[in-house]
GROMACS .gro file of C-alpha atoms in nm:
model
  366
    1MET     CA    1  -2.704  -2.063   2.041
    2ALA     CA    2  -2.681  -2.386   2.216
    3GLN     CA    3  -2.350  -2.310   2.342
    4SER     CA    4  -2.315  -2.078   2.652
    5VAL     CA    5  -2.267  -1.710   2.576
    6PRO     CA    6  -1.982  -1.642   2.796
    7GLU     CA    7  -1.815  -1.944   2.736
    8TYR     CA    8  -1.845  -1.905   2.378
    9VAL     CA    9  -1.739  -1.530   2.312
   10ASN     CA   10  -1.501  -1.570   2.546
   11ARG     CA   11  -1.330  -1.831   2.364
   12ILE     CA   12  -1.342  -1.593   2.034
   13PHE     CA   13  -1.193  -1.323   2.232
   14GLN     CA   14  -0.899  -1.507   2.345
   15ASP     CA   15  -0.815  -1.615   1.998
   16LEU     CA   16  -0.849  -1.257   1.899
   17LYS     CA   17  -0.563  -1.201   2.126
   18SER     CA   18  -0.361  -1.491   1.934
   19LYS     CA   19   0.000  -1.393   1.840
   20ASN     CA   20  -0.080  -1.574   1.506
   21ASP     CA   21  -0.271  -1.382   1.237
   22GLU     CA   22  -0.460  -1.674   1.097
   23VAL     CA   23  -0.616  -1.758   1.429
   24ARG     CA   24  -0.701  -1.379   1.491
   25GLN     CA   25  -0.863  -1.372   1.129
   26LYS     CA   26  -1.092  -1.658   1.206
   27ALA     CA   27  -1.197  -1.554   1.539
   28SER     CA   28  -1.307  -1.229   1.364
   29PHE     CA   29  -1.510  -1.448   1.106
   30ASP     CA   30  -1.631  -1.657   1.420
   31LEU     CA   31  -1.781  -1.304   1.592
   32PHE     CA   32  -1.935  -1.182   1.306
   33ASP     CA   33  -2.135  -1.522   1.223
   34TYR     CA   34  -2.236  -1.523   1.613
   35LEU     CA   35  -2.357  -1.187   1.634
   36CYS     CA   36  -2.567  -1.227   1.322
   37THR     CA   37  -2.731  -1.554   1.493
   38ALA     CA   38  -2.768  -1.342   1.819
   39SER     CA   39  -2.949  -1.086   1.644
   40ARG     CA   40  -3.189  -1.329   1.508
   41GLU     CA   41  -3.255  -1.559   1.807
   42LEU     CA   42  -3.202  -1.318   2.085
   43PRO     CA   43  -3.499  -1.079   2.238
   44VAL     CA   44  -3.432  -0.753   2.124
   45GLU     CA   45  -3.370  -0.627   2.478
   46LYS     CA   46  -3.112  -0.880   2.512
   47PHE     CA   47  -2.964  -0.862   2.197
   48GLN     CA   48  -2.890  -0.462   2.269
   49GLU     CA   49  -2.730  -0.567   2.597
   50PHE     CA   50  -2.513  -0.842   2.409
   51TYR     CA   51  -2.379  -0.610   2.110
   52SER     CA   52  -2.331  -0.318   2.384
   53ALA     CA   53  -2.098  -0.574   2.581
   54LEU     CA   54  -1.958  -0.692   2.254
   55ASN     CA   55  -1.843  -0.321   2.176
   56GLY     CA   56  -1.712  -0.257   2.479
   57ARG     CA   57  -1.504  -0.546   2.481
   58ILE     CA   58  -1.390  -0.458   2.147
   59SER     CA   59  -1.314  -0.121   2.242
   60GLN     CA   60  -1.064  -0.257   2.533
   61LEU     CA   61  -0.897  -0.430   2.276
   62ILE     CA   62  -0.821  -0.160   2.027
   63VAL     CA   63  -0.779   0.147   2.284
   64HIS     CA   64  -0.656   0.027   2.576
   65SER     CA   65  -0.457  -0.253   2.559
   66ASN     CA   66  -0.087  -0.210   2.507
   67ASP     CA   67  -0.026  -0.502   2.319
   68THR     CA   68  -0.032  -0.495   1.932
   69PHE     CA   69  -0.167  -0.863   1.887
   70GLU     CA   70  -0.423  -0.759   2.084
   71ARG     CA   71  -0.501  -0.416   1.936
   72GLN     CA   72  -0.503  -0.643   1.567
   73GLY     CA   73  -0.725  -0.838   1.688
   74GLY     CA   74  -0.959  -0.568   1.811
   75ILE     CA   75  -0.947  -0.414   1.472
   76LEU     CA   76  -1.010  -0.731   1.274
   77ALA     CA   77  -1.324  -0.794   1.476
   78LEU     CA   78  -1.431  -0.415   1.426
   79ASP     CA   79  -1.373  -0.430   1.059
   80ARG     CA   80  -1.609  -0.753   1.054
   81LEU     CA   81  -1.855  -0.555   1.211
   82ILE     CA   82  -1.873  -0.316   0.961
   83ALA     CA   83  -2.097  -0.524   0.751
   84PHE     CA   84  -2.356  -0.619   1.040
   85ASP     CA   85  -2.707  -0.398   0.924
   86GLY     CA   86  -2.857  -0.464   1.282
   87ASP     CA   87  -2.755  -0.210   1.430
   88ASP     CA   88  -2.774   0.206   1.372
   89ALA     CA   89  -2.565   0.330   1.096
   90ALA     CA   90  -2.452   0.658   1.237
   91GLN     CA   91  -2.423   0.556   1.571
   92LYS     CA   92  -2.180   0.284   1.426
   93THR     CA   93  -1.976   0.497   1.208
   94THR     CA   94  -1.911   0.752   1.517
   95ARG     CA   95  -1.830   0.464   1.732
   96PHE     CA   96  -1.584   0.300   1.505
   97SER     CA   97  -1.420   0.576   1.366
   98GLY     CA   98  -1.366   0.737   1.707
   99TYR     CA   99  -1.165   0.386   1.776
  100LEU     CA  100  -0.989   0.375   1.445
  101ARG     CA  101  -0.883   0.755   1.481
  102ASN     CA  102  -0.745   0.649   1.812
  103VAL     CA  103  -0.503   0.378   1.629
  104MET     CA  104  -0.407   0.624   1.357
  105ARG     CA  105  -0.283   0.876   1.604
  106GLY     CA  106  -0.066   0.595   1.752
  107ASN     CA  107   0.287   0.463   1.659
  108ASP     CA  108   0.148   0.093   1.624
  109TYR     CA  109   0.251   0.048   1.234
  110ALA     CA  110   0.102  -0.320   1.179
  111ALA     CA  111  -0.215  -0.211   1.385
  112MET     CA  112  -0.233   0.140   1.206
  113ALA     CA  113  -0.217  -0.063   0.858
  114LEU     CA  114  -0.546  -0.268   0.961
  115ALA     CA  115  -0.701   0.065   1.114
  116ALA     CA  116  -0.699   0.256   0.780
  117SER     CA  117  -0.847  -0.041   0.553
  118ALA     CA  118  -1.090  -0.086   0.818
  119LEU     CA  119  -1.163   0.319   0.788
  120GLY     CA  120  -1.188   0.251   0.400
  121LYS     CA  121  -1.450   0.018   0.458
  122LEU     CA  122  -1.623   0.256   0.644
  123ALA     CA  123  -1.620   0.517   0.338
  124VAL     CA  124  -1.729   0.247   0.033
  125PRO     CA  125  -2.025   0.421  -0.177
  126GLY     CA  126  -2.337   0.397   0.003
  127GLY     CA  127  -2.141   0.313   0.310
  128ALA     CA  128  -2.158   0.478   0.675
  129LEU     CA  129  -1.913   0.725   0.691
  130THR     CA  130  -2.067   1.045   0.531
  131ALA     CA  131  -1.865   1.298   0.318
  132GLU     CA  132  -1.829   1.523   0.567
  133LEU     CA  133  -1.623   1.269   0.760
  134VAL     CA  134  -1.432   1.170   0.477
  135GLU     CA  135  -1.310   1.520   0.375
  136SER     CA  136  -1.242   1.592   0.789
  137GLU     CA  137  -0.996   1.239   0.735
  138VAL     CA  138  -0.846   1.373   0.438
  139GLN     CA  139  -0.765   1.743   0.598
  140SER     CA  140  -0.631   1.639   0.888
  141ALA     CA  141  -0.399   1.387   0.698
  142LEU     CA  142  -0.287   1.644   0.465
  143GLU     CA  143  -0.229   1.847   0.772
  144TRP     CA  144  -0.005   1.589   0.929
  145LEU     CA  145   0.171   1.527   0.600
  146GLN     CA  146   0.347   1.857   0.573
  147THR     CA  147   0.349   1.954   0.942
  148ASP     CA  148   0.403   1.685   1.185
  149ARG     CA  149   0.719   1.589   1.266
  150GLN     CA  150   0.640   1.290   1.408
  151GLU     CA  151   0.691   1.011   1.165
  152SER     CA  152   0.431   0.749   1.256
  153ARG     CA  153   0.172   1.092   1.213
  154ARG     CA  154   0.303   1.097   0.878
  155PHE     CA  155   0.281   0.749   0.824
  156SER     CA  156  -0.074   0.720   0.914
  157SER     CA  157  -0.129   1.048   0.672
  158VAL     CA  158  -0.043   0.818   0.356
  159LEU     CA  159  -0.221   0.530   0.485
  160ILE     CA  160  -0.557   0.714   0.496
  161LEU     CA  161  -0.486   0.892   0.201
  162ARG     CA  162  -0.397   0.519  -0.020
  163GLU     CA  163  -0.748   0.372   0.174
  164LEU     CA  164  -1.022   0.648   0.101
  165ALA     CA  165  -0.900   0.669  -0.228
  166LYS     CA  166  -0.949   0.336  -0.317
  167SER     CA  167  -1.291   0.297  -0.108
  168SER     CA  168  -1.429   0.634  -0.177
  169PRO     CA  169  -1.339   0.790  -0.534
  170THR     CA  170  -1.651   0.971  -0.555
  171LEU     CA  171  -1.621   1.171  -0.225
  172LEU     CA  172  -1.240   1.192  -0.303
  173TYR     CA  173  -1.235   1.332  -0.659
  174ALA     CA  174  -1.291   1.695  -0.519
  175LEU     CA  175  -0.959   1.672  -0.295
  176VAL     CA  176  -0.753   1.537  -0.533
  177PRO     CA  177  -0.582   1.800  -0.654
  178GLN     CA  178  -0.504   1.921  -0.291
  179ILE     CA  179  -0.329   1.574  -0.258
  180PHE     CA  180  -0.133   1.579  -0.543
  181GLU     CA  181  -0.007   1.920  -0.393
  182LEU     CA  182   0.078   1.769  -0.106
  183ILE     CA  183   0.130   1.405  -0.165
  184TRP     CA  184   0.556   1.498  -0.256
  185VAL     CA  185   0.609   1.535   0.109
  186GLY     CA  186   0.537   1.174   0.168
  187LEU     CA  187   0.714   1.069  -0.179
  188ARG     CA  188   1.042   1.199  -0.024
  189ASP     CA  189   1.001   1.136   0.318
  190PRO     CA  190   1.330   0.989   0.504
  191LYS     CA  191   1.136   0.688   0.601
  192TYR     CA  192   1.119   0.416   0.322
  193LEU     CA  193   0.782   0.290   0.453
  194ILE     CA  194   0.618   0.639   0.441
  195ARG     CA  195   0.768   0.669   0.057
  196GLU     CA  196   0.620   0.321  -0.057
  197THR     CA  197   0.305   0.392   0.085
  198ALA     CA  198   0.250   0.725  -0.051
  199ALA     CA  199   0.308   0.593  -0.408
  200GLN     CA  200   0.063   0.346  -0.343
  201ALA     CA  201  -0.160   0.671  -0.224
  202ILE     CA  202  -0.071   0.849  -0.570
  203SER     CA  203  -0.153   0.552  -0.784
  204ALA     CA  204  -0.511   0.523  -0.629
  205CYS     CA  205  -0.559   0.891  -0.706
  206PHE     CA  206  -0.450   0.822  -1.063
  207GLU     CA  207  -0.716   0.529  -1.114
  208ILE     CA  208  -0.997   0.803  -0.946
  209ILE     CA  209  -0.893   1.050  -1.251
  210ALA     CA  210  -0.824   0.795  -1.472
  211GLN     CA  211  -1.193   0.783  -1.626
  212ARG     CA  212  -1.252   1.179  -1.569
  213ASP     CA  213  -1.237   1.478  -1.798
  214SER     CA  214  -0.927   1.375  -2.047
  215ILE     CA  215  -0.805   1.736  -2.061
  216LEU     CA  216  -0.775   1.801  -1.672
  217ARG     CA  217  -0.646   1.430  -1.674
  218GLN     CA  218  -0.335   1.504  -1.886
  219GLN     CA  219  -0.282   1.834  -1.734
  220TRP     CA  220  -0.260   1.659  -1.366
  221PHE     CA  221  -0.035   1.376  -1.512
  222ALA     CA  222   0.149   1.627  -1.700
  223ARG     CA  223   0.249   1.844  -1.340
  224ILE     CA  224   0.308   1.496  -1.148
  225TYR     CA  225   0.591   1.423  -1.442
  226GLU     CA  226   0.745   1.750  -1.437
  227GLU     CA  227   0.742   1.724  -1.061
  228ALA     CA  228   0.938   1.370  -1.053
  229LEU     CA  229   1.197   1.539  -1.286
  230GLN     CA  230   1.250   1.837  -1.030
  231GLY     CA  231   1.257   1.562  -0.799
  232PHE     CA  232   1.602   1.393  -0.951
  233LYS     CA  233   1.723   1.747  -0.908
  234LEU     CA  234   1.743   1.736  -0.546
  235ALA     CA  235   1.969   1.472  -0.570
  236THR     CA  236   1.898   1.293  -0.283
  237VAL     CA  237   1.814   0.925  -0.202
  238GLU     CA  238   1.452   0.988  -0.087
  239ALA     CA  239   1.420   1.210  -0.376
  240ILE     CA  240   1.518   1.004  -0.625
  241HIS     CA  241   1.350   0.717  -0.471
  242GLY     CA  242   1.003   0.908  -0.519
  243SER     CA  243   1.058   1.035  -0.846
  244LEU     CA  244   1.096   0.652  -0.984
  245LEU     CA  245   0.802   0.521  -0.797
  246THR     CA  246   0.608   0.849  -0.948
  247ILE     CA  247   0.727   0.752  -1.265
  248GLN     CA  248   0.648   0.367  -1.184
  249GLU     CA  249   0.286   0.428  -1.133
  250LEU     CA  250   0.277   0.675  -1.397
  251LEU     CA  251   0.338   0.406  -1.635
  252LEU     CA  252   0.120   0.179  -1.490
  253GLN     CA  253  -0.158   0.436  -1.449
  254ALA     CA  254  -0.163   0.725  -1.690
  255GLY     CA  255  -0.200   0.532  -2.021
  256MET     CA  256  -0.131   0.676  -2.372
  257PHE     CA  257   0.037   0.994  -2.134
  258MET     CA  258   0.336   0.852  -2.106
  259ASN     CA  259   0.391   0.764  -2.470
  260GLU     CA  260   0.610   1.068  -2.538
  261HIS     CA  261   0.793   1.061  -2.243
  262PHE     CA  262   0.887   0.672  -2.287
  263ARG     CA  263   1.204   0.710  -2.421
  264GLU     CA  264   1.323   0.978  -2.135
  265SER     CA  265   1.192   0.748  -1.881
  266CYS     CA  266   1.423   0.462  -2.000
  267GLU     CA  267   1.726   0.704  -2.020
  268ILE     CA  268   1.661   0.784  -1.642
  269ALA     CA  269   1.613   0.421  -1.546
  270LEU     CA  270   1.975   0.364  -1.739
  271ARG     CA  271   2.099   0.658  -1.574
  272TYR     CA  272   2.047   0.561  -1.214
  273LYS     CA  273   2.086   0.167  -1.278
  274ASP     CA  274   2.442   0.187  -1.096
  275TYR     CA  275   2.328   0.452  -0.840
  276ARG     CA  276   2.570   0.408  -0.493
  277ASP     CA  277   2.335   0.409  -0.208
  278THR     CA  278   2.373   0.223   0.173
  279ASN     CA  279   2.082  -0.011   0.077
  280THR     CA  280   2.087  -0.032  -0.288
  281ILE     CA  281   1.705   0.130  -0.263
  282ILE     CA  282   1.766   0.336  -0.609
  283ARG     CA  283   1.906   0.022  -0.827
  284THR     CA  284   1.660  -0.247  -0.628
  285ARG     CA  285   1.383   0.007  -0.782
  286VAL     CA  286   1.527   0.062  -1.109
  287VAL     CA  287   1.527  -0.322  -1.179
  288ILE     CA  288   1.167  -0.342  -1.058
  289LEU     CA  289   1.145  -0.082  -1.337
  290ILE     CA  290   1.279  -0.220  -1.605
  291PRO     CA  291   0.999  -0.506  -1.674
  292ILE     CA  292   0.752  -0.232  -1.646
  293LEU     CA  293   0.906  -0.015  -1.888
  294ALA     CA  294   0.942  -0.349  -2.110
  295SER     CA  295   0.551  -0.387  -2.074
  296TYR     CA  296   0.491  -0.066  -2.162
  297ALA     CA  297   0.610  -0.042  -2.499
  298PRO     CA  298   0.761  -0.364  -2.561
  299LEU     CA  299   0.857  -0.289  -2.942
  300ASP     CA  300   1.046  -0.014  -2.852
  301PHE     CA  301   1.209  -0.115  -2.565
  302VAL     CA  302   1.324  -0.388  -2.778
  303ASN     CA  303   1.457  -0.190  -3.049
  304SER     CA  304   1.612   0.117  -2.833
  305PHE     CA  305   1.679  -0.063  -2.491
  306LEU     CA  306   1.659  -0.427  -2.438
  307HIS     CA  307   2.027  -0.456  -2.538
  308LYS     CA  308   2.128  -0.221  -2.273
  309PHE     CA  309   1.904  -0.359  -1.978
  310MET     CA  310   1.972  -0.715  -2.041
  311ILE     CA  311   2.340  -0.654  -1.994
  312TYR     CA  312   2.271  -0.496  -1.687
  313LEU     CA  313   2.027  -0.747  -1.560
  314GLN     CA  314   2.245  -1.003  -1.625
  315ALA     CA  315   2.533  -0.815  -1.397
  316GLN     CA  316   2.296  -0.808  -1.140
  317LEU     CA  317   2.244  -1.166  -1.148
  318LYS     CA  318   2.618  -1.205  -0.962
  319ARG     CA  319   2.534  -0.998  -0.681
  320ASP     CA  320   2.411  -1.159  -0.424
  321LYS     CA  321   2.137  -0.867  -0.262
  322GLU     CA  322   2.010  -0.828  -0.585
  323ARG     CA  323   2.008  -1.121  -0.772
  324SER     CA  324   1.622  -1.235  -0.666
  325HIS     CA  325   1.529  -0.924  -0.802
  326ALA     CA  326   1.705  -0.951  -1.093
  327PHE     CA  327   1.600  -1.309  -1.162
  328ILE     CA  328   1.207  -1.183  -1.112
  329ALA     CA  329   1.284  -0.885  -1.351
  330ILE     CA  330   1.392  -1.086  -1.655
  331GLY     CA  331   1.115  -1.332  -1.609
  332LYS     CA  332   0.859  -1.046  -1.695
  333VAL     CA  333   1.087  -0.874  -1.964
  334THR     CA  334   1.099  -1.209  -2.138
  335SER     CA  335   0.727  -1.220  -2.126
  336ALA     CA  336   0.687  -0.847  -2.254
  337VAL     CA  337   0.925  -0.873  -2.508
  338GLY     CA  338   0.888  -1.275  -2.629
  339SER     CA  339   1.132  -1.402  -2.883
  340ALA     CA  340   1.335  -1.123  -2.883
  341ILE     CA  341   1.489  -1.251  -2.538
  342ALA     CA  342   1.671  -1.530  -2.733
  343PRO     CA  343   1.985  -1.396  -2.808
  344TYR     CA  344   1.999  -1.400  -2.398
  345LEU     CA  345   1.883  -1.706  -2.299
  346ASP     CA  346   2.249  -1.892  -2.293
  347GLY     CA  347   2.384  -1.611  -2.075
  348ILE     CA  348   2.077  -1.611  -1.861
  349LEU     CA  349   2.076  -2.037  -1.775
  350GLY     CA  350   2.450  -1.979  -1.744
  351CYS     CA  351   2.329  -1.767  -1.432
  352VAL     CA  352   2.059  -1.969  -1.327
  353LYS     CA  353   2.320  -2.290  -1.293
  354ASP     CA  354   2.588  -2.098  -1.113
  355ALA     CA  355   2.283  -1.989  -0.891
  356LEU     CA  356   2.173  -2.347  -0.823
  357SER     CA  357   2.549  -2.447  -0.766
  358ILE     CA  358   2.585  -2.199  -0.501
  359ARG     CA  359   2.280  -2.264  -0.314
  360ALA     CA  360   2.356  -2.637  -0.323
  361TYR     CA  361   2.666  -2.543  -0.180
  362GLU     CA  362   2.558  -2.382   0.116
  363ASN     CA  363   2.291  -2.643   0.179
  364ALA     CA  364   2.581  -2.890   0.190
  365SER     CA  365   2.752  -2.695   0.407
  366ASN     CA  366   2.470  -2.657   0.665
   0.00000   0.00000   0.00000
């Protein structure tokens, strides 16, 4: 540790405050490396003094700073320090979870996403976060989800559920039924970001039950699917979007369960492919869903639905807002169905040429 401690650490903390994400990321790793070196080279009392001061500075960034980049830098530093084993795990859990809870009760969405990820790392099997704390966080999240009018609290809820489901599946398994009952609030939320994050949370929960009791698993998949169908009957953009997201995750995670619902899922996609909404959310979600359907059951898709969907996707290529999603979808459908795409290649190539001509003209104009 040849360099002056204050000078080098100060430089790291300045980088943690940077507006550049890569600089903040590097600084967090540098801080962790320096801490590990200090724990080996400093006398115990000196190290404890240094470590205490370090935690205080991280707290200042996370809890007391009003700048989102500083707050994110502090969370990144905390995230790295979770892996440091030269301190008391229980004390660290209490201290770090307190910092993270403070962020999750705020309205800085970028910082909240990082904080939820760090909270998940505290909850990994064998990690510091106890079962009682995991249950407490989930219960708080579910309470916020169903009762809180603050958008930021609802976003916090689905973030916490997603990260804990990913990081601590064993501890969360007993709580999955409660999550499945209440996650629909998030899946039908007025905010697009909350619906998308809720879908990621339910996907993580599907992974938890995928390796469990087959009868119970099938029962849960059936209840989720039926609730998705009910969402279409509500006929709001939010409910339809949430139901499409759920069907997508069932196709990706529920295995053979969706065999008997495959044709109905394709018909649903066809029904909503021309849905009119201000931000084209529904049409975009249908376009994303099409290649997932093709990959799930390629032969059935080719025999019964390929032509209808390819006509639709080719039409979407002529619309500026939907073109990029349509091109990606066609590429994925091609990968799923193989040579069955041959009758549509001329049309696709024609659309590619048109798109390139438009791009060339726009570049020349600029």
